[in-house]
Short mmCIF file of C-alpha atoms in Angstrom, two decimals:
data_model
loop_
_atom_site.label_atom_id
_atom_site.label_comp_id
_atom_site.label_asym_id
_atom_site.label_seq_id
_atom_site.Cartn_x
_atom_site.Cartn_y
_atom_site.Cartn_z
CA MET A 26 -10.53 23.27 1.30
CA PHE A 27 -11.22 20.09 0.71
CA TRP A 28 -9.64 19.59 -2.37
CA TRP A 29 -6.30 21.82 -0.96
CA LEU A 30 -6.19 19.18 1.80
CA VAL A 31 -6.69 16.22 -0.89
CA ILE A 32 -3.29 17.97 -2.88
CA ILE A 33 -1.55 17.78 0.20
CA ALA A 34 -2.22 14.40 1.39
CA ALA A 35 -1.05 13.32 -1.68
CA PHE A 36 2.53 15.62 -1.47
CA VAL A 37 2.98 13.83 1.78
CA CYS A 38 2.31 10.56 -0.20
CA ALA A 39 4.94 11.18 -2.63
CA MET A 40 7.45 12.51 -0.14
CA ILE A 41 7.24 9.83 1.79
CA VAL A 42 7.77 7.64 -0.93
CA VAL A 43 10.36 9.65 -2.71
CA GLY A 44 11.95 9.55 0.73
CA GLY A 45 12.02 5.23 0.50
CA ALA A 46 13.81 5.66 -2.60
CA THR A 47 16.75 8.42 -1.13
CA ARG A 48 17.23 5.63 1.91
CA LEU A 49 17.23 2.81 -0.53
CA THR A 50 19.31 4.49 -3.17
CA ASP A 51 22.61 5.61 0.13
CA SER A 52 21.25 9.10 -1.52
CA GLY A 53 19.93 10.92 1.78
CA LEU A 54 23.52 11.89 2.99
CA SER A 55 24.91 13.12 -0.42
CA ILE A 56 24.31 17.04 0.80
CA THR A 57 25.80 17.94 3.69
CA ASP A 58 24.53 20.91 5.06
CA TRP A 59 20.98 22.48 5.72
CA ARG A 60 20.13 25.28 3.84
CA PRO A 61 15.83 25.62 3.62
CA VAL A 62 16.38 28.60 1.02
CA THR A 63 19.29 29.19 -0.54
CA GLY A 64 19.28 25.24 -0.71
CA ALA A 65 16.57 25.02 -3.46
CA ILE A 66 19.47 26.07 -5.90
CA PRO A 67 21.81 22.97 -7.05
CA PRO A 68 25.25 23.78 -8.35
CA LEU A 69 25.01 25.10 -12.03
CA THR A 70 28.77 24.86 -13.08
CA GLN A 71 31.36 22.66 -12.56
CA GLU A 72 33.55 24.15 -9.71
CA GLY A 73 29.97 24.28 -7.64
CA TRP A 74 29.94 20.34 -8.65
CA GLU A 75 32.98 19.72 -7.21
CA ARG A 76 32.37 21.79 -3.99
CA GLU A 77 29.50 19.52 -3.22
CA LEU A 78 31.49 16.16 -3.59
CA GLU A 79 34.40 18.03 -1.41
CA ARG A 80 31.96 18.12 0.88
CA TYR A 81 30.41 14.80 0.60
CA ARG A 82 34.24 13.24 0.44
CA GLN A 83 34.54 14.67 4.40
CA ILE A 84 31.80 12.56 5.85
CA PRO A 85 32.56 8.10 7.02
CA GLN A 86 29.73 7.18 4.21
CA TYR A 87 32.58 8.32 1.59
CA GLN A 88 35.27 7.07 3.00
CA GLU A 89 34.22 3.63 3.89
CA ILE A 90 31.74 2.81 1.31
CA ASN A 91 31.87 4.97 -1.54
CA ARG A 92 35.81 6.03 -1.93
CA GLY A 93 37.05 6.65 -5.58
CA MET A 94 33.24 7.47 -6.55
CA SER A 95 32.87 9.20 -10.33
CA MET A 96 30.83 12.80 -10.65
CA SER A 97 28.25 11.13 -12.72
CA ASP A 98 27.85 8.45 -9.47
CA PHE A 99 27.51 11.00 -6.83
CA GLN A 100 24.81 13.59 -8.66
CA PHE A 101 23.06 10.17 -9.43
CA ILE A 102 22.81 11.02 -5.55
CA TYR A 103 22.21 14.01 -5.72
CA TRP A 104 19.85 14.91 -6.97
CA TRP A 105 17.60 12.37 -5.30
CA GLU A 106 18.02 13.97 -2.17
CA TRP A 107 17.72 17.58 -2.92
CA GLY A 108 14.07 15.99 -5.29
CA HIS A 109 13.03 15.22 -1.87
CA ARG A 110 14.31 18.25 -0.14
CA GLN A 111 13.03 20.09 -3.35
CA LEU A 112 9.68 18.32 -2.52
CA GLY A 113 9.38 19.06 0.55
CA ARG A 114 9.70 22.71 0.05
CA THR A 115 6.88 23.04 -2.67
CA LEU A 116 4.15 20.90 -0.58
CA GLY A 117 5.59 24.37 2.35
CA LEU A 118 4.72 26.46 -0.41
CA VAL A 119 1.27 24.36 -1.68
CA TYR A 120 0.29 24.52 1.85
CA PHE A 121 0.77 28.56 3.14
CA LEU A 122 -0.28 30.35 0.37
CA PRO A 123 -4.44 28.41 -0.09
CA PHE A 124 -3.65 28.64 4.12
CA VAL A 125 -3.36 32.10 4.29
CA PHE A 126 -5.70 32.88 1.64
CA PHE A 127 -8.18 30.68 3.56
CA LEU A 128 -7.87 32.64 7.12
CA TRP A 129 -7.64 36.15 5.20
CA THR A 130 -11.05 35.80 3.23
CA GLY A 131 -12.12 33.89 6.13
CA ARG A 132 -13.19 30.95 4.67
CA ALA A 133 -11.24 28.41 6.82
CA PRO A 134 -13.94 26.93 9.66
CA ARG A 135 -13.24 28.88 13.21
CA ARG A 136 -13.13 25.40 14.68
CA LEU A 137 -10.58 24.04 12.58
CA ARG A 138 -8.42 26.82 12.59
CA PRO A 139 -5.96 25.82 15.20
CA ARG A 140 -5.84 22.35 13.42
CA LEU A 141 -4.85 24.36 10.43
CA TRP A 142 -1.77 25.94 11.81
CA VAL A 143 -1.08 22.38 13.47
CA LEU A 144 -0.28 21.17 10.57
CA PHE A 145 1.25 24.38 9.42
CA ALA A 146 3.78 24.10 12.83
CA LEU A 147 3.97 20.36 11.93
CA GLY A 148 5.21 20.75 8.68
CA GLY A 149 8.22 23.09 10.07
CA LEU A 150 8.99 21.01 12.75
CA GLN A 151 9.25 17.68 9.98
CA GLY A 152 11.79 19.74 8.52
CA ALA A 153 13.94 20.13 11.24
CA ILE A 154 13.87 16.18 12.23
CA GLY A 155 14.93 15.92 9.01
CA TRP A 156 18.21 17.18 8.78
CA TRP A 157 18.24 15.72 12.46
CA MET A 158 18.47 12.52 11.23
CA VAL A 159 20.67 13.25 8.09
CA SER A 160 23.36 15.14 10.74
CA SER A 161 23.35 11.73 12.44
CA GLY A 162 25.21 10.47 9.50
CA LEU A 163 27.28 12.95 8.86
CA THR A 164 29.84 12.48 11.72
CA GLU A 165 30.62 8.52 13.29
CA ARG A 166 28.00 6.55 11.26
CA VAL A 167 27.69 5.89 7.87
CA ASP A 168 24.19 6.43 7.75
CA VAL A 169 21.43 7.57 9.29
CA SER A 170 20.14 6.60 13.18
CA GLN A 171 17.41 4.46 12.99
CA TYR A 172 15.90 6.25 15.39
CA ARG A 173 15.74 9.32 14.09
CA LEU A 174 13.96 7.54 10.53
CA ALA A 175 11.82 6.00 12.62
CA THR A 176 11.23 9.31 13.72
CA HIS A 177 10.58 11.46 10.66
CA LEU A 178 8.76 8.45 9.20
CA SER A 179 6.57 8.47 11.96
CA MET A 180 5.74 12.57 11.79
CA ALA A 181 5.04 12.12 7.84
CA PHE A 182 2.31 9.31 9.07
CA VAL A 183 1.11 12.08 11.59
CA ILE A 184 0.67 14.65 9.64
CA LEU A 185 -1.04 12.68 6.43
CA GLY A 186 -3.57 11.08 9.75
CA LEU A 187 -4.16 14.91 10.60
CA THR A 188 -4.60 15.66 7.05
CA LEU A 189 -6.71 13.04 6.25
CA TRP A 190 -9.19 13.53 9.47
CA THR A 191 -9.52 17.48 8.58
CA ALA A 192 -10.40 17.25 5.09
CA LEU A 193 -12.81 14.65 5.35
CA GLU A 194 -14.63 17.21 8.37
CA LEU A 195 -14.42 19.74 6.24
CA ARG A 196 -16.06 17.59 3.12
CA TYR A 197 -18.35 15.67 5.36
CA GLY A 198 -19.07 18.12 8.53
CA GLN A 199 -18.03 17.22 11.98
CA THR A 200 -17.77 14.29 14.11
CA ARG A 201 -19.57 13.24 16.86
CA LEU A 202 -17.27 14.47 19.65
CA LEU A 203 -19.80 12.99 22.40
CA VAL A 204 -21.83 11.00 21.48
CA ARG A 205 -19.87 8.69 19.76
CA SER A 206 -20.43 4.91 18.83
CA PRO A 207 -18.55 2.35 20.48
CA LEU A 208 -16.59 1.29 17.12
CA PHE A 209 -14.39 3.98 16.84
CA LYS A 210 -12.86 2.86 19.64
CA TRP A 211 -11.25 -0.51 18.54
CA SER A 212 -11.34 1.21 15.01
CA ALA A 213 -8.77 4.55 16.19
CA VAL A 214 -6.58 1.19 18.26
CA PHE A 215 -6.36 -0.55 14.79
CA TRP A 216 -5.14 2.88 13.41
CA ALA A 217 -3.03 3.22 16.23
CA ALA A 218 -1.91 -0.64 15.22
CA VAL A 219 -0.85 -0.18 11.78
CA LEU A 220 1.20 3.32 12.65
CA PHE A 221 3.08 1.35 15.14
CA GLN A 222 3.53 -1.23 12.74
CA ILE A 223 5.06 1.42 10.23
CA VAL A 224 6.62 2.27 12.98
CA LEU A 225 8.40 -0.80 12.80
CA GLY A 226 8.84 -1.22 9.35
CA ALA A 227 10.98 1.99 9.80
CA PHE A 228 13.75 0.16 12.04
CA VAL A 229 13.61 -2.40 9.77
CA ALA A 230 14.82 0.06 6.82
CA GLY A 231 17.30 1.40 8.87
CA LEU A 232 19.37 -1.44 9.38
CA ASN A 233 18.12 -2.76 6.61
CA ALA A 234 16.88 -5.66 7.94
CA GLY A 235 15.04 -6.90 5.40
CA MET A 236 18.71 -8.23 3.36
CA ILE A 237 18.86 -11.10 6.28
CA TYR A 238 16.75 -14.05 6.77
CA THR A 239 15.11 -13.85 3.27
CA THR A 240 13.07 -17.17 4.06
CA TRP A 241 9.38 -17.31 4.98
CA PRO A 242 7.93 -18.76 6.95
CA GLY A 243 10.93 -19.40 8.84
CA PHE A 244 14.11 -17.76 9.27
CA ASN A 245 15.81 -20.41 7.23
CA GLY A 246 14.03 -23.58 9.21
CA GLN A 247 14.14 -21.59 12.44
CA LEU A 248 10.80 -20.20 14.04
CA TRP A 249 13.06 -18.16 15.97
CA PRO A 250 16.29 -16.08 14.80
CA GLU A 251 19.47 -17.62 16.49
CA ASP A 252 20.79 -14.52 17.02
CA TYR A 253 18.34 -12.29 17.93
CA LEU A 254 19.95 -10.36 20.72
CA SER A 255 22.79 -10.36 18.23
CA GLY A 256 24.96 -9.90 21.77
CA LEU A 257 23.21 -6.81 22.70
CA PRO A 258 21.04 -6.39 26.12
CA LEU A 259 17.53 -7.11 25.11
CA TRP A 260 16.23 -3.86 25.51
CA GLN A 261 18.66 -2.50 23.31
CA ALA A 262 18.12 -5.82 20.82
CA LEU A 263 14.70 -4.71 20.09
CA PHE A 264 15.56 -1.67 18.62
CA GLU A 265 19.52 -2.87 17.33
CA SER A 266 19.40 -6.08 16.26
CA ARG A 267 18.63 -7.06 12.77
CA PRO A 268 16.77 -10.28 13.59
CA ALA A 269 15.01 -8.69 16.29
CA VAL A 270 13.63 -6.17 14.39
CA GLN A 271 13.02 -8.12 11.40
CA LEU A 272 11.05 -10.80 13.71
CA GLN A 273 8.97 -8.39 15.31
CA HIS A 274 8.02 -6.38 12.40
CA ARG A 275 6.86 -10.20 10.92
CA TRP A 276 5.09 -11.35 14.19
CA ALA A 277 3.44 -7.78 14.56
CA ALA A 278 1.85 -8.09 10.76
CA TYR A 279 0.58 -11.70 12.07
CA ALA A 280 -1.26 -9.93 15.13
CA LEU A 281 -2.19 -6.84 12.81
CA ALA A 282 -4.14 -9.30 10.40
CA ALA A 283 -5.89 -11.24 13.25
CA GLY A 284 -7.04 -7.81 14.47
CA GLY A 285 -7.93 -6.64 11.65
CA VAL A 286 -10.10 -9.58 10.81
CA ALA A 287 -11.80 -8.99 13.88
CA LEU A 288 -12.55 -5.29 13.63
CA ALA A 289 -13.73 -6.09 9.89
CA LEU A 290 -16.47 -8.68 11.91
CA LEU A 291 -17.06 -5.80 14.42
CA TRP A 292 -17.81 -3.74 11.85
CA ARG A 293 -20.18 -5.60 8.94
CA ARG A 294 -22.32 -6.79 12.50
CA SER A 295 -22.57 -3.31 13.10
CA GLY A 296 -25.55 -2.99 10.81
CA ASP A 297 -23.93 0.40 9.36
CA VAL A 298 -23.49 -0.06 5.75
CA ILE A 299 -20.21 2.18 5.19
CA MET A 300 -18.79 0.62 7.85
CA GLY A 301 -19.24 -3.24 6.11
CA ARG A 302 -17.67 -1.60 3.14
CA PHE A 303 -14.81 -0.55 4.63
CA ALA A 304 -14.63 -3.55 6.31
CA ILE A 305 -14.58 -5.55 3.11
CA VAL A 306 -11.72 -2.54 2.02
CA MET A 307 -9.54 -2.97 5.17
CA LEU A 308 -9.27 -6.74 4.95
CA ALA A 309 -8.64 -6.80 1.13
CA VAL A 310 -5.76 -4.09 1.42
CA LEU A 311 -3.96 -6.01 4.46
CA PHE A 312 -3.70 -9.60 2.89
CA ALA A 313 -2.28 -7.56 -0.06
CA GLN A 314 -0.03 -5.61 2.07
CA ILE A 315 1.09 -8.63 3.90
CA VAL A 316 1.66 -10.83 0.58
CA LEU A 317 3.95 -7.73 -0.69
CA GLY A 318 5.87 -8.07 2.41
CA ILE A 319 6.32 -11.46 1.97
CA ILE A 320 7.73 -11.13 -1.64
CA THR A 321 9.45 -7.93 -0.85
CA LEU A 322 11.22 -10.14 2.30
CA ILE A 323 12.44 -13.54 -0.13
CA ASN A 324 13.19 -11.14 -2.72
CA ALA A 325 15.74 -9.17 -0.76
CA ALA A 326 14.47 -6.18 -0.58
CA PRO A 327 15.23 -4.63 -3.93
CA LEU A 328 14.20 -0.90 -4.68
CA GLY A 329 11.03 -1.63 -6.61
CA LEU A 330 9.18 -3.87 -4.20
CA SER A 331 9.90 -2.13 -1.17
CA LEU A 332 8.68 1.49 -2.89
CA ALA A 333 5.96 -0.79 -3.01
CA HIS A 334 5.24 -2.11 0.08
CA GLN A 335 6.01 1.13 1.36
CA ALA A 336 2.69 2.84 -0.93
CA GLY A 337 1.00 -0.05 0.53
CA ALA A 338 1.61 0.59 3.89
CA MET A 339 -0.08 4.24 3.62
CA VAL A 340 -3.00 2.94 1.68
CA LEU A 341 -3.65 1.11 4.52
CA PHE A 342 -3.01 3.69 6.43
CA LEU A 343 -5.41 5.97 5.06
CA VAL A 344 -8.01 3.06 4.79
CA ALA A 345 -7.89 2.76 8.50
CA GLY A 346 -8.11 6.07 9.23
CA ALA A 347 -10.72 7.39 6.99
CA ALA A 348 -12.75 3.73 8.62
CA ALA A 349 -11.70 5.67 12.24
CA TRP A 350 -13.01 8.86 11.40
CA ALA A 351 -16.20 7.11 9.56
CA SER A 352 -16.82 4.77 12.85
CA ALA A 353 -16.28 8.06 14.74
CA ARG A 354 -20.01 8.72 13.13
CA ALA A 355 -21.64 5.56 12.89
CA VAL A 356 -24.43 4.39 14.64
CA GLU A 357 -25.01 0.61 15.54
CA GLN A 358 -27.91 -0.76 14.75
CA PRO A 359 -29.66 -3.21 17.63
CA ALA A 360 -29.35 -6.87 17.36
CA GLY A 361 -32.53 -7.32 15.70
CA ARG A 362 -32.12 -5.52 13.17
CA VAL A 363 -28.72 -6.56 12.54
CA ALA A 364 -30.18 -10.40 12.37
CA ALA A 365 -33.09 -9.41 10.24
CA SER A 366 -31.02 -7.60 7.89
#
């Protein structure tokens, strides 16, 4: 069952990367209806392709951005979106069929069965959220809502985190539910902070905010962008102003770096060998991700760098999650023993 969940986690990571590519290629609105089962079959005839293109012609993205698009160009974006949905269907089967087998044969530990059902339900909910996101761009917008994009991405990482935690329990045993090391509290806070930073990144992606202020460390030589509010009320600018969401994502990264250094020192001083190793790995991944983010920004977020940055976020999230899980089992050494070692 451990390896089954490892495969599920790999599928979720692939879904996140392919979803990112679908957004970056403006492919997400190319399929304008939601057919969870029959949609698995793409157009097989020229007439079928013409019907799909005609549906796409009815939405604002085509009328305002892609008017006159050729069939070959449409097929390019169609295949990205179809591939993303097909990968989701495959993930559902890869989860459901072994899950039924493990339940039927009694191999699934009783204490983990409710969590496995929750994972199954979250997968179905994620599909519905995906369509809810796509539908936001079919009538009045030329792209999807950044709020719904952030919700969709957040749910993907929640599923990934729960899969990781459950897989580790299956492999190495249950965490300490009642007697947890104080390390766990701060490790869990850091893991949540990584997720928060990913959500901020979703707003940057949803508003294409990585295409502006492509200088570092300042904003075209300024510490603070002059058009931070973009004429919006503060509460609205936080989520809808492109300069605002970019600034928030940048400064949250600096805060995450500071918190990561402090947490790594805490892990090292705990005397736990495993946490000491996590300290080195986590800092390496964290600072590599920050450098990659800066490179992506100053190059105006091209496809390859953007996907690499998104993949780096997944690696950091998985490392932080595994460290949080390990910290729930860690036993801090007395101060004297740590000093002596």
